[in-house]
Amino acid sequence: MLCERTALCEAVGAMVPVLQQQAAADDAAGDFPGDSFHRLRQLGLLRAPLPETLGGLGLGDGASGAAALLRLLALLGEASLPVARLYEAHVNALQLICRYGNESLIRRCAADAVAGALFALWVTDPPEGALTMHGEGDGYGLVGAKAFCSGAGTATRALVTAATLSGTQMLIISVDPGTRVLPSPIKLSGMRAATTGSMELTGIHVPADALLGETGDYLREPVFSAGAWRSAAAALGGLKALVALHRDEIRRRGRAQDPHQQARFGALLIAYETARLWMDQAALRGCLEDDSAAAIVAYVNLARLAVESACLDAMRLSQRSLGLGAFIAGHPAERICRDLATYLRQPAPDETLVKAASHYFHAPLPGPASATAA
Ligand SMILES: Cc1cc2nc3c(=O)[nH]c(=O)nc-3n(C[C@H](O)[C@H](O)[C@H](O)COP(=O)(O)OP(=O)(O)OC[C@H]3O[C@@H](n4cnc5c(N)ncnc54)[C@H](O)[C@@H]3O)c2cc1C
């Protein structure tokens, strides 16, 4: 298993330059990264998050599974932040299905993933109101829409949340490609290739056996908040791409001997390495779940914000060093900064920080996983 995970990481690593080229074209067109996903599907990436018994590689299982998933998400982020975002949602959906699903739902979804289906995770409600479900025949009917749906029009399976009187219920739905995407005047400036749109879900019939878990499971901790480590891992990859690009560009311009450029590059390296070290620990804690829910969530919350902060610093430093060149449409730094700035807008950053701070007022200070567990 270890060898297969390593081989997969190496194959994805070798593909990074091709995916980077494709990312530029997909951004320009605002298209779903179909070619990239075709390549990744052929490598077995879509089934890799499943346990071995279901045809996967158990990404995220145990310490070595955590390391492999971290490496893969960071590689994908380095290649293309939209691809990483789409794949992260696929991993999230499959992990929730395997955790909360009954055997038949797990088997069906696993078979779909093995066959190459891309799962989405559509949980954000539009301002008009939450998606609801009501009894309909032997199952449920959906009423409403979902907002900010990445993979809208392409993902054929989705984990969605619906509001019920007893709480939030997860459901697995199937959608035909190209259907139910609502026309929307909202266009994100970055992450264009994640094809994030609104999905009209009214009229979808969900069989009773497509309900996932109990009401309230979606928001259950530590999984709900600690899952943020995966998005941060993807952002870390984007940060690495920016740092490498910065270095190459400054060298190409013959400015690597300038002390100001050196100082900014040094600060950039500190930001990157700080984020990378946080993520090593956050991935372990998020995957191993060998501490209290509160401790895991607090640590991952800090890690998420540390990566956000490193990325924001890196963009500021890079734009200062590269100058206007970094703002020319079509320059890779312009696209990466646009994607990164957009992707960093994850939910409730203020609450994330103060909740983590409150935790550590009454708990051992953050440190390596084994040190706090002891
Ligand atoms: C590229 C991209 C793809 C996405 N794809 C998907 C997808 O496929 N599926 C999906 O479900 N969602 C998706 N989302 C949406 C995502 O899940 C979040 O809903 C979104 O990123 C939240 O960002 P926000 O900045 O609006 O967060 P907010 O939480 O609204 O934060 C904005 C600011 O308001 C503050 N704030 C938050 N709550 C309060 C409050 N109550 N009072 C005062 N201040 C507050 C925050 O601290 C922050 O400063 C995507 C987002 C992005 C960027």
Coordinates of N, CA and C in Angstrom, one line a residue, residues 174-313:
S174 N -27.4 12.3 -7.7 CA -26.8 12.2 -9.1 C -27.3 13.3 -10.0
V175 N -26.5 13.8 -10.7 CA -26.9 14.9 -11.7 C -26.3 14.6 -13.1
D176 N -27.1 14.8 -14.1 CA -26.5 14.6 -15.4 C -25.6 15.8 -15.8
P177 N -24.5 15.5 -16.5 CA -23.6 16.6 -16.9 C -24.4 17.7 -17.7
G178 N -24.0 18.9 -17.4 CA -24.6 20.1 -18.1 C -26.0 20.5 -17.7
T179 N -26.6 19.8 -16.7 CA -27.9 20.1 -16.3 C -27.9 20.9 -15.0
R180 N -29.0 21.6 -14.7 CA -29.4 22.2 -13.4 C -28.4 23.4 -13.0
V181 N -27.5 23.8 -13.9 CA -26.7 25.0 -13.6 C -27.5 26.2 -13.8
L182 N -27.6 27.0 -12.7 CA -28.4 28.3 -12.9 C -27.6 29.4 -13.5
P183 N -28.2 30.1 -14.4 CA -27.5 31.3 -14.9 C -27.3 32.2 -13.8
S184 N -26.0 32.7 -13.7 CA -25.7 33.6 -12.5 C -24.9 34.8 -13.0
P185 N -25.2 36.0 -12.5 CA -24.3 37.1 -12.8 C -23.0 37.1 -12.0
I186 N -23.0 36.2 -11.0 CA -21.8 36.2 -10.1 C -20.6 35.4 -10.8
K187 N -19.5 36.1 -11.0 CA -18.3 35.4 -11.5 C -17.2 35.6 -10.6
L188 N -16.5 34.6 -10.1 CA -15.4 34.8 -9.2 C -14.2 35.2 -10.1
S189 N -13.4 36.1 -9.6 CA -12.3 36.6 -10.4 C -11.2 35.6 -10.5
G190 N -11.0 34.8 -9.4 CA -10.0 33.7 -9.4 C -10.7 32.3 -9.4
M191 N -9.9 31.3 -9.5 CA -10.4 29.9 -9.4 C -11.5 29.7 -10.5
R192 N -11.3 30.3 -11.7 CA -12.3 30.3 -12.7 C -12.5 28.8 -13.2
A193 N -11.4 28.0 -13.2 CA -11.6 26.7 -13.7 C -12.2 25.7 -12.8
A194 N -12.5 26.2 -11.5 CA -13.2 25.3 -10.6 C -14.7 25.3 -11.0
T195 N -15.1 26.2 -12.0 CA -16.4 26.3 -12.5 C -17.5 26.2 -11.3
T196 N -17.3 27.3 -10.5 CA -18.2 27.4 -9.3 C -19.4 28.1 -9.6
G197 N -20.6 27.5 -9.6 CA -21.8 28.1 -9.9 C -22.9 27.7 -9.0
S198 N -24.2 28.1 -9.3 CA -25.3 27.7 -8.5 C -26.1 26.6 -9.2
M199 N -26.5 25.6 -8.3 CA -27.2 24.5 -8.9 C -28.7 24.5 -8.4
E200 N -29.6 24.4 -9.3 CA -31.0 24.2 -9.0 C -31.3 22.8 -8.7
L201 N -31.7 22.5 -7.5 CA -31.9 21.0 -7.2 C -33.4 20.7 -7.0
T202 N -34.3 21.7 -7.1 CA -35.7 21.4 -6.9 C -36.2 20.3 -7.9
G203 N -36.9 19.3 -7.3 CA -37.5 18.3 -8.2 C -36.6 17.0 -8.2
I204 N -35.5 17.1 -7.6 CA -34.6 15.8 -7.6 C -35.3 14.9 -6.6
H205 N -35.5 13.7 -7.0 CA -36.0 12.6 -6.1 C -34.8 11.9 -5.5
V206 N -34.8 11.8 -4.2 CA -33.7 11.1 -3.5 C -34.2 9.8 -2.8
P207 N -33.8 8.7 -3.3 CA -34.3 7.4 -2.6 C -33.9 7.4 -1.1
A208 N -34.7 6.8 -0.3 CA -34.4 6.8 1.2 C -33.0 6.3 1.4
D209 N -32.5 5.3 0.6 CA -31.2 4.8 0.9 C -30.0 5.7 0.4
A210 N -30.4 6.9 -0.1 CA -29.3 7.8 -0.4 C -29.1 8.9 0.6
L211 N -29.8 8.7 1.8 CA -29.6 9.6 2.9 C -28.2 9.2 3.5
L212 N -27.4 10.1 3.9 CA -26.1 9.8 4.5 C -26.1 10.1 5.9
G213 N -25.9 9.1 6.8 CA -25.8 9.3 8.2 C -27.1 9.9 8.8
E214 N -27.0 10.4 10.0 CA -28.1 11.0 10.8 C -28.1 12.5 10.6
T215 N -29.2 13.2 10.9 CA -29.2 14.6 10.9 C -28.1 15.1 12.0
G216 N -27.4 16.1 11.7 CA -26.4 16.6 12.6 C -25.0 16.0 12.3
D217 N -24.9 14.9 11.6 CA -23.6 14.3 11.4 C -22.7 15.2 10.6
Y218 N -23.2 16.0 9.6 CA -22.3 16.8 8.8 C -21.5 17.8 9.7
L219 N -22.2 18.3 10.7 CA -21.5 19.3 11.5 C -20.8 18.7 12.7
R220 N -20.7 17.4 12.8 CA -20.1 16.7 13.9 C -18.5 17.0 13.9
E221 N -18.0 17.3 15.1 CA -16.6 17.6 15.2 C -15.9 16.3 15.7
P222 N -14.6 16.1 15.4 CA -13.7 17.1 14.8 C -13.7 17.2 13.3
V223 N -14.5 16.2 12.7 CA -14.3 16.1 11.2 C -14.7 17.4 10.5
F224 N -15.8 18.0 10.9 CA -16.3 19.2 10.2 C -15.3 20.3 10.1
S225 N -14.7 20.7 11.2 CA -13.7 21.8 11.2 C -12.3 21.3 10.8
A226 N -12.0 20.1 11.2 CA -10.6 19.7 11.0 C -10.4 19.3 9.5
G227 N -11.4 19.1 8.8 CA -11.3 18.8 7.4 C -10.7 20.0 6.6
A228 N -10.7 21.2 7.3 CA -10.1 22.4 6.6 C -8.6 22.2 6.4
W229 N -8.0 21.2 7.0 CA -6.5 21.0 6.7 C -6.3 20.7 5.2
R230 N -7.3 20.0 4.6 CA -7.1 19.6 3.2 C -7.1 20.8 2.3
S231 N -8.0 21.8 2.5 CA -8.0 23.0 1.7 C -6.7 23.7 1.9
A232 N -6.2 23.8 3.2 CA -5.0 24.5 3.4 C -3.8 23.8 2.7
A233 N -3.9 22.4 2.6 CA -2.8 21.7 1.9 C -2.8 22.1 0.5
A234 N -4.0 22.2 -0.1 CA -4.0 22.7 -1.5 C -3.4 24.1 -1.7
A235 N -3.8 25.0 -0.8 CA -3.3 26.3 -0.8 C -1.7 26.3 -0.7
L236 N -1.2 25.4 0.2 CA 0.2 25.3 0.4 C 0.9 25.0 -1.0
G237 N 0.3 24.1 -1.7 CA 0.8 23.8 -3.1 C 0.9 25.1 -4.0
G238 N -0.2 25.9 -3.9 CA -0.2 27.1 -4.7 C 0.9 28.0 -4.2
L239 N 1.1 28.1 -2.9 CA 2.1 28.9 -2.4 C 3.5 28.5 -2.9
K240 N 3.7 27.1 -2.9 CA 5.0 26.6 -3.4 C 5.2 27.0 -4.8
A241 N 4.2 26.9 -5.6 CA 4.3 27.3 -7.1 C 4.7 28.8 -7.2
L242 N 4.1 29.6 -6.3 CA 4.4 31.1 -6.4 C 5.9 31.3 -6.0
V243 N 6.3 30.6 -4.9 CA 7.7 30.8 -4.4 C 8.7 30.4 -5.5
A244 N 8.4 29.3 -6.2 CA 9.3 28.8 -7.2 C 9.3 29.8 -8.4
L245 N 8.2 30.2 -8.8 CA 8.0 31.1 -9.9 C 8.8 32.4 -9.6
H246 N 8.6 32.9 -8.4 CA 9.3 34.1 -7.9 C 10.8 34.0 -8.1
R247 N 11.3 32.9 -7.5 CA 12.8 32.6 -7.6 C 13.3 32.6 -9.0
D248 N 12.6 31.9 -9.9 CA 13.0 31.8 -11.3 C 13.0 33.1 -12.0
E249 N 11.9 33.9 -11.7 CA 11.7 35.2 -12.4 C 12.8 36.2 -12.0
I250 N 13.1 36.2 -10.7 CA 14.1 37.1 -10.2 C 15.5 36.8 -10.8
R251 N 15.8 35.5 -10.8 CA 17.0 35.0 -11.4 C 17.1 35.4 -12.9
R252 N 16.0 35.1 -13.6 CA 16.0 35.4 -15.0 C 16.2 36.8 -15.3
R253 N 15.7 37.7 -14.4 CA 15.9 39.1 -14.6 C 17.3 39.6 -14.2
G254 N 18.1 38.7 -13.6 CA 19.4 39.0 -13.1 C 19.4 39.9 -11.9
R255 N 18.4 39.7 -11.0 CA 18.3 40.6 -9.8 C 18.5 39.8 -8.5
A256 N 19.0 38.6 -8.6 CA 19.1 37.8 -7.4 C 20.2 38.3 -6.5
Q257 N 21.1 39.2 -6.9 CA 22.2 39.7 -6.1 C 21.7 40.9 -5.3
D258 N 20.6 41.5 -5.6 CA 20.1 42.7 -5.0 C 19.7 42.4 -3.6
P259 N 20.2 43.2 -2.6 CA 19.9 42.8 -1.2 C 18.4 42.9 -0.8
H260 N 17.7 43.8 -1.5 CA 16.2 44.0 -1.2 C 15.5 42.7 -1.7
Q261 N 15.9 42.3 -2.9 CA 15.3 41.1 -3.5 C 15.6 39.9 -2.6
Q262 N 16.8 39.9 -2.2 CA 17.2 38.7 -1.3 C 16.4 38.7 0.0
A263 N 16.3 39.9 0.6 CA 15.5 40.0 1.8 C 14.1 39.5 1.6
R264 N 13.5 40.0 0.5 CA 12.1 39.6 0.3 C 12.0 38.1 0.0
F265 N 13.0 37.6 -0.7 CA 12.9 36.1 -1.0 C 13.1 35.3 0.2
G266 N 14.0 35.8 1.1 CA 14.2 35.1 2.4 C 12.9 35.1 3.2
A267 N 12.2 36.2 3.2 CA 10.9 36.3 4.0 C 9.9 35.3 3.3
L268 N 9.9 35.3 2.0 CA 9.0 34.4 1.3 C 9.3 32.9 1.7
L269 N 10.6 32.6 1.8 CA 10.9 31.2 2.1 C 10.5 30.9 3.5
I270 N 10.6 31.9 4.4 CA 10.2 31.6 5.8 C 8.7 31.4 5.8
A271 N 7.9 32.2 5.1 CA 6.5 32.0 5.0 C 6.1 30.6 4.5
Y272 N 6.8 30.2 3.4 CA 6.5 28.9 2.9 C 6.8 27.7 3.8
E273 N 8.0 27.8 4.4 CA 8.4 26.7 5.2 C 7.6 26.7 6.5
T274 N 7.2 27.8 7.0 CA 6.3 27.8 8.2 C 5.0 27.1 7.9
A275 N 4.4 27.5 6.8 CA 3.1 26.9 6.4 C 3.3 25.4 6.2
R276 N 4.4 25.0 5.6 CA 4.6 23.5 5.3 C 4.7 22.8 6.6
L277 N 5.4 23.3 7.6 CA 5.6 22.6 8.9 C 4.3 22.5 9.6
W278 N 3.5 23.6 9.6 CA 2.1 23.5 10.2 C 1.3 22.4 9.6
M279 N 1.4 22.3 8.3 CA 0.6 21.3 7.6 C 1.0 19.9 7.9
D280 N 2.3 19.6 8.1 CA 2.7 18.3 8.4 C 1.9 17.8 9.7
Q281 N 1.9 18.7 10.6 CA 1.2 18.3 11.9 C -0.3 18.3 11.7
A282 N -0.8 19.3 11.0 CA -2.3 19.4 10.9 C -2.9 18.2 10.1
A283 N -2.1 17.7 9.1 CA -2.6 16.5 8.4 C -2.7 15.3 9.3
L284 N -1.6 15.2 10.1 CA -1.6 14.0 11.1 C -2.7 14.1 12.0
R285 N -2.9 15.3 12.6 CA -4.0 15.4 13.7 C -5.3 15.2 13.0
G286 N -5.5 15.8 11.8 CA -6.8 15.7 11.2 C -7.2 14.3 10.8
C287 N -6.1 13.5 10.4 CA -6.4 12.1 10.0 C -6.4 11.1 11.1
L288 N -5.5 11.3 12.0 CA -5.3 10.2 13.1 C -6.5 10.4 14.1
E289 N -7.0 11.6 14.3 CA -8.0 11.8 15.3 C -7.7 11.1 16.7
D290 N -6.5 11.3 17.1 CA -6.1 10.6 18.4 C -6.0 11.6 19.5
D291 N -6.7 12.7 19.5 CA -6.8 13.6 20.6 C -8.3 14.0 20.7
S292 N -8.6 14.9 21.7 CA -10.0 15.3 21.9 C -10.4 16.1 20.6
A293 N -11.7 16.1 20.4 CA -12.2 16.9 19.2 C -11.8 18.3 19.3
A294 N -11.9 18.9 20.5 CA -11.6 20.3 20.7 C -10.1 20.6 20.4
A295 N -9.2 19.7 20.8 CA -7.8 19.9 20.6 C -7.5 19.8 19.1
I296 N -8.1 18.8 18.4 CA -7.8 18.7 17.0 C -8.3 19.9 16.2
V297 N -9.5 20.3 16.5 CA -10.1 21.4 15.8 C -9.3 22.7 16.1
A298 N -8.9 22.9 17.3 CA -8.1 24.1 17.6 C -6.8 24.2 16.9
Y299 N -6.1 23.0 16.8 CA -4.8 23.0 16.1 C -5.0 23.2 14.6
V300 N -6.0 22.5 14.0 CA -6.2 22.7 12.6 C -6.6 24.1 12.3
N301 N -7.4 24.7 13.1 CA -7.9 26.1 12.9 C -6.7 27.0 12.8
L302 N -5.7 26.8 13.8 CA -4.5 27.7 13.7 C -3.7 27.4 12.5
A303 N -3.6 26.1 12.1 CA -2.8 25.7 10.9 C -3.4 26.4 9.7
R304 N -4.7 26.3 9.6 CA -5.4 26.9 8.4 C -5.1 28.4 8.3
L305 N -5.1 29.1 9.5 CA -4.9 30.5 9.4 C -3.4 30.8 9.2
A306 N -2.5 29.9 9.7 CA -1.1 30.1 9.5 C -0.8 30.0 8.0
V307 N -1.5 29.1 7.3 CA -1.3 29.0 5.8 C -1.8 30.2 5.1
E308 N -3.0 30.6 5.6 CA -3.6 31.8 4.9 C -2.7 33.0 5.1
S309 N -2.2 33.2 6.3 CA -1.3 34.3 6.5 C 0.0 34.2 5.7
A310 N 0.6 33.0 5.6 CA 1.8 32.8 4.8 C 1.5 33.1 3.3
C311 N 0.3 32.7 2.8 CA 0.0 33.0 1.4 C -0.2 34.5 1.2
L312 N -0.9 35.1 2.1 CA -1.1 36.6 2.0 C 0.2 37.3 2.0
D313 N 1.1 37.0 2.9 CA 2.5 37.6 3.0 C 3.2 37.3 1.6

